Amino acid sequence: MDTGYEDTARRPALPWWQTGVLYECYLRSFQDSNGDGVGDLAGLRRRLPYLAWLGVDALWLPPFYPSPQADFGYDITDWTAVDPRFGTLEAFDALVADAHRLGLRIVLDIVPNHTSDQHPWFQASRSSRTHPQRNWYLWCDAKPDGSPPNNWLSAFGGSAWAWDAPTQQYYYHAFLPQQPDLNWRHPAMAQAFFAAMRFWLDRGVDGFRVDVMWHLLKDAQYRDNPPNPHYDPRTMPSNDMQLALYNTDHPDVHHLVARMRALLNAYGEDCLLIGEMYFGDDRLMRYYGAHGAGAQMPHNQMLILTPWDPQAIGAYIRRYEAMLPAFAWPNWVLGNHDKPRIATRVGRPAQARLAMMLLLTLRGTPTLYYGDELGLPNVPIPPAQIQDPFAQRDPGRGQGRDPQRTPMLWDHTPQAGFTTAARPWLPLHADWPQRTMEAQRQEPTSMLHLTRRLLHLRRADPALQAGAWTPIATQGPLLAYTREQGERRCLIVLNFAPEPQELVLPAALRRRPRRCLLSTWMDRAPVAEGGPRLTVRSDEGVLLRLR
Ligand code: GLC
C-alpha cells in the first residue's frame, strides 16, 4: 500500500532542534518554590511534567547565574555558578536530569557581550591601568575636552561610555553602566569565556542562546556612528537616533561565532547555537556562517517586528524563505521577555489564536514564550511598581519590559499558584482566575488546548515538521499556504479580519479531497470537504489535510 511515507523513511533523521519546538521559560516568573516571590530552578523542575504534556521539546532558560540583578540576570558576576535566588548547582543538575528523562532539552542563555560591574574580572580590570586584565574590557581616554571618546549610545539610553575617576578613562557599556562590555579581541578573555561554556556543556546542557550576538565585536578604531535619517523620537528609542554602524554587527563577529560553534560541535553536531538578533535581512543570513559554520538558529524575530498584517507577514515569509542559504534551517519567534506579548499586539484574543497557528505551521523551528499558550496579554504595571531599568533610564520606554514578564498563572490558589509569598515580584493579571492553566485545561476549546493540539499535530506530521512551505496568492485579510512532504500535504488558511472570508483555491489544490484537522475556534469536527472555495469564519485559522 502506498502510505506516502516511503520517501520520508529513507531520509536521514533530522536533528532535534529542527523537528522540535523551543519554549522560553522566563525563570523569575515561572514557578517559585521557596516563597520569595521570584521563580526558581526547583519550581521549574516541578512544572516539567506540564511542559512535557504541552508538547514542547526544549526549554530556553534566561540567566540564573549570580548577579546583582541590575538587568534581571543579564549582569553576571560568575559564569559558572547559580544565584542563590534561583537555587544551587545541585538543583540545576536535578532539573537537567528530570528534563532529559521527560525528553526535554535544556538551552542556556549565555551573555558573552558583558559582565556585571561587580564581576571579579571587571573589578580587576578597573583596579589599575596596568592590571593584566585591564584590556579584558574596552577602555578609552577622554577627548581633550573630557567628553566620551565617541558618540556611541547605550541601548538603555544616554552615552554608552562611563567615566572611571580613579583610573581616568572611560569604559564602554552597550547596555547599563553596570554591564561593561568585554573585549573579545583579548585571547585570554576569550579562553576564559569558552571554559565557562564547557562547564555547562559538561553538565549536560543541549545548547546556548547567545545574548546580543550582533554586539560582540566593535570597530577597533572607535569611529563615530552616523545619524539615523529615519529617526522619529515619538516612536523610536533614543539610541535609534544613530545607525549602530560601528558598534554592532562587525564583520569579524562571524569568526567568533564560528569558534563558538566549533566548541559546541565537539559535544555533538546537534548541540544548538542560537544567536539573538533583531534584523531579518541578509545580515541575519550571515550569522549562519560560511557553509553552516555559524549559528544553527540566528533568531528570526520578524514575526514580532512585522506589523500584524497578512500581506506584510506573507511578504516577509517569502523573502526570508528566498534568502535562506540552501544548507540553512529557518526559525520563527513569536514572543520573548523583551517585547510586548503577542496577545496585546494583535488586539482581539481570537487573533492570538491565529498567531499561534501561524507560528506552529510555518517551516522552521518555532520559539514560544511562556504564557503565550494561555493567550496572556501584557499586565499594566502601576508606575510605582516598575522594575525594569530600561524604563527607568529612557522615559520613551513607557513601562519597559515588566508587562510581559509577569508571573505564570497556574491555578485558583492565591497568587495563581505561582508563589506562596504575599506579593510576587511583579503583579498578576487583574482577571487572572479566568486565565489560569488549570481553568483552561478544564475548557476543551481553550487557547491552551489549541496550542497543545497544534504542537501534537506538528510532532506527528512530517509535512508540518519539515515539509516545503508554498504560499497561495491571496488578497486582503487572508494568509494561506501549504506544507508538503512527499505525498503528505497540509493547507493552512488564516483570516486576520473579524468578518468571514472566502478563499478561491488554486486549480492544483481543488481536485484534492480535504479534511479539516483543526480550527482556531476549536469547534469544527473533522469533516471532509471539497470544491474550489473555502470559507473561513471571523478571525479563524484552519489547518486542513489534503489528499
Ligand atoms: C538581551 C536580553 C535583554 C537584556 C539585554 C542586555 O537583549 O534579551 O533582556 O536586557 O540583552 O543583556
Short mmCIF file of C-alpha atoms in Angstrom, two decimals, residues 12-230:
data_model
loop_
_atom_site.label_atom_id
_atom_site.label_comp_id
_atom_site.label_asym_id
_atom_site.label_seq_id
_atom_site.Cartn_x
_atom_site.Cartn_y
_atom_site.Cartn_z
CA PRO A 12 18.18 10.81 7.39
CA ALA A 13 16.59 11.69 10.72
CA LEU A 14 16.51 15.41 11.35
CA PRO A 15 18.22 16.75 14.48
CA TRP A 16 16.01 17.50 17.48
CA TRP A 17 16.35 21.26 17.10
CA GLN A 18 14.82 21.10 13.61
CA THR A 19 11.86 18.91 14.46
CA GLY A 20 11.34 20.35 17.94
CA VAL A 21 9.71 23.42 19.42
CA LEU A 22 11.56 25.72 21.81
CA TYR A 23 9.83 27.28 24.83
CA GLU A 24 11.28 30.32 26.55
CA CYS A 25 10.81 29.72 30.23
CA TYR A 26 11.34 33.08 31.96
CA LEU A 27 12.59 31.67 35.22
CA ARG A 28 11.85 34.64 37.52
CA SER A 29 8.17 34.31 36.66
CA PHE A 30 7.56 30.64 36.02
CA GLN A 31 7.26 28.94 39.41
CA ASP A 32 8.52 29.97 42.82
CA SER A 33 9.39 27.12 45.21
CA ASN A 34 10.77 28.93 48.28
CA GLY A 35 8.20 31.67 48.86
CA ASP A 36 10.35 34.68 47.98
CA GLY A 37 8.07 35.82 45.16
CA VAL A 38 10.63 35.02 42.42
CA GLY A 39 10.60 31.87 40.29
CA ASP A 40 13.47 29.40 40.62
CA LEU A 41 15.02 26.17 39.31
CA ALA A 42 13.26 23.87 41.77
CA GLY A 43 9.94 25.49 40.83
CA LEU A 44 10.55 24.92 37.15
CA ARG A 45 11.54 21.32 37.86
CA ARG A 46 8.14 20.79 39.48
CA ARG A 47 6.45 22.08 36.31
CA LEU A 48 8.38 19.95 33.82
CA PRO A 49 5.54 17.41 33.51
CA TYR A 50 3.27 20.26 32.38
CA LEU A 51 5.74 21.23 29.65
CA ALA A 52 6.03 17.61 28.51
CA TRP A 53 2.22 17.37 28.48
CA LEU A 54 2.00 20.58 26.47
CA GLY A 55 4.28 19.08 23.84
CA VAL A 56 7.29 21.38 23.60
CA ASP A 57 10.74 19.87 23.08
CA ALA A 58 13.32 22.22 24.55
CA LEU A 59 13.47 24.92 27.21
CA TRP A 60 15.42 28.15 26.86
CA LEU A 61 16.36 29.35 30.34
CA PRO A 62 17.23 33.03 30.80
CA PRO A 63 20.28 33.67 33.04
CA PHE A 64 20.20 32.22 36.58
CA TYR A 65 23.87 32.92 37.35
CA PRO A 66 24.96 35.05 40.33
CA SER A 67 24.02 38.62 39.58
CA PRO A 68 23.15 41.89 41.35
CA GLN A 69 20.06 41.81 39.05
CA ALA A 70 20.59 45.33 37.71
CA ASP A 71 19.25 43.95 34.40
CA PHE A 72 17.46 40.92 35.86
CA GLY A 73 20.29 38.46 35.47
CA TYR A 74 21.89 39.80 32.28
CA ASP A 75 24.53 41.37 34.54
CA ILE A 76 26.57 38.39 35.72
CA THR A 77 29.26 38.12 38.41
CA ASP A 78 30.10 34.43 37.97
CA TRP A 79 29.62 32.41 34.79
CA THR A 80 29.82 29.01 36.40
CA ALA A 81 27.52 29.13 39.41
CA VAL A 82 23.85 29.53 40.31
CA ASP A 83 22.48 32.62 42.04
CA PRO A 84 21.07 31.55 45.44
CA ARG A 85 17.80 33.29 44.44
CA PHE A 86 17.36 30.64 41.77
CA GLY A 87 18.82 27.63 43.58
CA THR A 88 22.05 25.66 43.59
CA LEU A 89 24.15 23.69 41.13
CA GLU A 90 22.59 20.53 42.56
CA ALA A 91 19.13 21.94 41.79
CA PHE A 92 20.33 22.69 38.27
CA ASP A 93 21.68 19.16 37.79
CA ALA A 94 18.43 17.70 39.08
CA LEU A 95 16.47 19.88 36.66
CA VAL A 96 18.57 18.76 33.68
CA ALA A 97 18.27 15.10 34.68
CA ASP A 98 14.48 15.29 35.05
CA ALA A 99 14.08 17.29 31.85
CA HIS A 100 16.10 14.75 29.89
CA ARG A 101 14.08 11.90 31.36
CA LEU A 102 10.96 13.61 30.04
CA GLY A 103 12.52 14.16 26.61
CA LEU A 104 13.00 17.92 27.13
CA ARG A 105 16.30 19.57 26.13
CA ILE A 106 17.85 22.45 28.04
CA VAL A 107 19.25 25.52 26.27
CA LEU A 108 21.02 28.10 28.43
CA ASP A 109 21.16 31.83 27.86
CA ILE A 110 24.78 32.99 27.93
CA VAL A 111 25.85 36.61 27.95
CA PRO A 112 29.31 36.92 26.37
CA ASN A 113 28.98 40.60 25.47
CA HIS A 114 29.24 41.97 29.00
CA THR A 115 29.50 41.14 32.67
CA SER A 116 28.27 42.86 35.79
CA ASP A 117 30.50 45.70 37.01
CA GLN A 118 30.72 43.56 40.17
CA HIS A 119 32.31 40.64 38.29
CA PRO A 120 35.84 39.89 39.63
CA TRP A 121 37.17 40.35 36.08
CA PHE A 122 35.88 43.91 35.93
CA GLN A 123 36.95 44.65 39.48
CA ALA A 124 40.46 43.58 38.48
CA SER A 125 40.28 45.46 35.20
CA ARG A 126 39.27 48.73 36.81
CA SER A 127 41.78 48.37 39.68
CA SER A 128 44.61 49.97 37.65
CA ARG A 129 45.61 50.78 34.09
CA THR A 130 48.43 48.26 34.29
CA HIS A 131 46.50 45.28 35.63
CA PRO A 132 46.91 42.26 33.29
CA GLN A 133 43.09 42.10 32.94
CA ARG A 134 42.76 45.81 32.12
CA ASN A 135 42.14 45.04 28.46
CA TRP A 136 39.56 42.35 29.07
CA TYR A 137 37.13 45.29 28.81
CA LEU A 138 37.01 48.31 26.49
CA TRP A 139 38.79 51.33 27.98
CA CYS A 140 39.43 54.63 26.20
CA ASP A 141 40.83 58.04 27.02
CA ALA A 142 38.53 61.04 27.12
CA LYS A 143 38.59 63.57 24.30
CA PRO A 144 40.71 66.66 25.13
CA ASP A 145 37.61 68.41 26.46
CA GLY A 146 36.90 65.49 28.81
CA SER A 147 33.93 64.16 26.84
CA PRO A 148 33.49 60.47 25.86
CA PRO A 149 35.75 59.06 23.13
CA ASN A 150 32.94 58.88 20.57
CA ASN A 151 29.18 59.30 20.10
CA TRP A 152 28.07 55.70 20.66
CA LEU A 153 24.79 55.40 22.56
CA SER A 154 23.65 52.81 25.07
CA ALA A 155 20.63 50.70 24.13
CA PHE A 156 19.28 51.70 27.53
CA GLY A 157 19.60 55.44 26.91
CA GLY A 158 22.38 58.03 27.10
CA SER A 159 26.06 57.73 26.21
CA ALA A 160 27.50 54.21 26.11
CA TRP A 161 30.64 55.42 27.93
CA ALA A 162 31.03 55.66 31.71
CA TRP A 163 33.84 57.63 33.34
CA ASP A 164 36.03 55.81 35.83
CA ALA A 165 37.54 58.57 38.00
CA PRO A 166 40.23 56.51 39.79
CA THR A 167 41.88 55.36 36.54
CA GLN A 168 40.88 58.42 34.49
CA GLN A 169 39.42 56.54 31.48
CA TYR A 170 36.01 55.73 30.06
CA TYR A 171 34.69 52.16 29.71
CA TYR A 172 32.14 51.09 27.13
CA HIS A 173 28.73 49.64 28.06
CA ALA A 174 26.25 48.85 25.30
CA PHE A 175 23.56 48.45 27.97
CA LEU A 176 23.64 49.68 31.59
CA PRO A 177 26.79 51.23 33.14
CA GLN A 178 26.58 48.19 35.47
CA GLN A 179 27.13 45.99 32.37
CA PRO A 180 30.62 46.79 30.99
CA ASP A 181 31.35 45.22 27.58
CA LEU A 182 34.03 42.56 27.31
CA ASN A 183 36.90 42.82 24.83
CA TRP A 184 36.57 39.76 22.60
CA ARG A 185 39.84 40.63 20.87
CA HIS A 186 41.71 39.64 24.03
CA PRO A 187 42.73 35.95 23.69
CA ALA A 188 42.87 35.15 27.42
CA MET A 189 39.43 36.66 27.97
CA ALA A 190 38.03 34.60 25.11
CA GLN A 191 39.57 31.41 26.52
CA ALA A 192 38.13 32.14 29.96
CA PHE A 193 34.65 32.51 28.47
CA PHE A 194 34.98 29.34 26.40
CA ALA A 195 35.92 27.48 29.58
CA ALA A 196 32.63 28.64 31.10
CA MET A 197 30.73 27.33 28.10
CA ARG A 198 32.43 23.94 28.52
CA PHE A 199 31.49 23.94 32.20
CA TRP A 200 27.79 23.87 31.29
CA LEU A 201 28.19 21.53 28.32
CA ASP A 202 29.97 19.08 30.63
CA ARG A 203 26.92 19.25 32.88
CA GLY A 204 24.75 18.08 30.01
CA VAL A 205 23.13 21.18 28.52
CA ASP A 206 21.96 20.85 24.93
CA GLY A 207 22.89 24.28 23.61
CA PHE A 208 23.09 28.01 24.17
CA ARG A 209 21.18 31.13 23.25
CA VAL A 210 23.84 33.80 22.87
CA ASP A 211 22.60 37.12 24.19
CA VAL A 212 23.03 40.09 21.78
CA MET A 213 25.25 38.09 19.42
CA TRP A 214 25.45 41.00 16.99
CA HIS A 215 27.09 43.22 19.63
CA LEU A 216 30.12 41.08 20.43
CA LEU A 217 32.75 42.95 18.39
CA LYS A 218 33.02 46.68 17.73
CA ASP A 219 35.09 48.88 15.48
CA ALA A 220 38.73 48.79 16.66
CA GLN A 221 39.12 52.48 15.74
CA TYR A 222 36.01 53.53 17.65
CA ARG A 223 34.65 55.61 14.79
CA ASP A 224 31.54 57.76 15.40
CA ASN A 225 28.19 56.35 14.29
CA PRO A 226 26.31 58.32 11.63
CA PRO A 227 22.90 59.85 12.41
CA ASN A 228 19.79 57.85 11.52
CA PRO A 229 17.90 59.81 8.83
CA HIS A 230 14.68 57.94 9.70
#
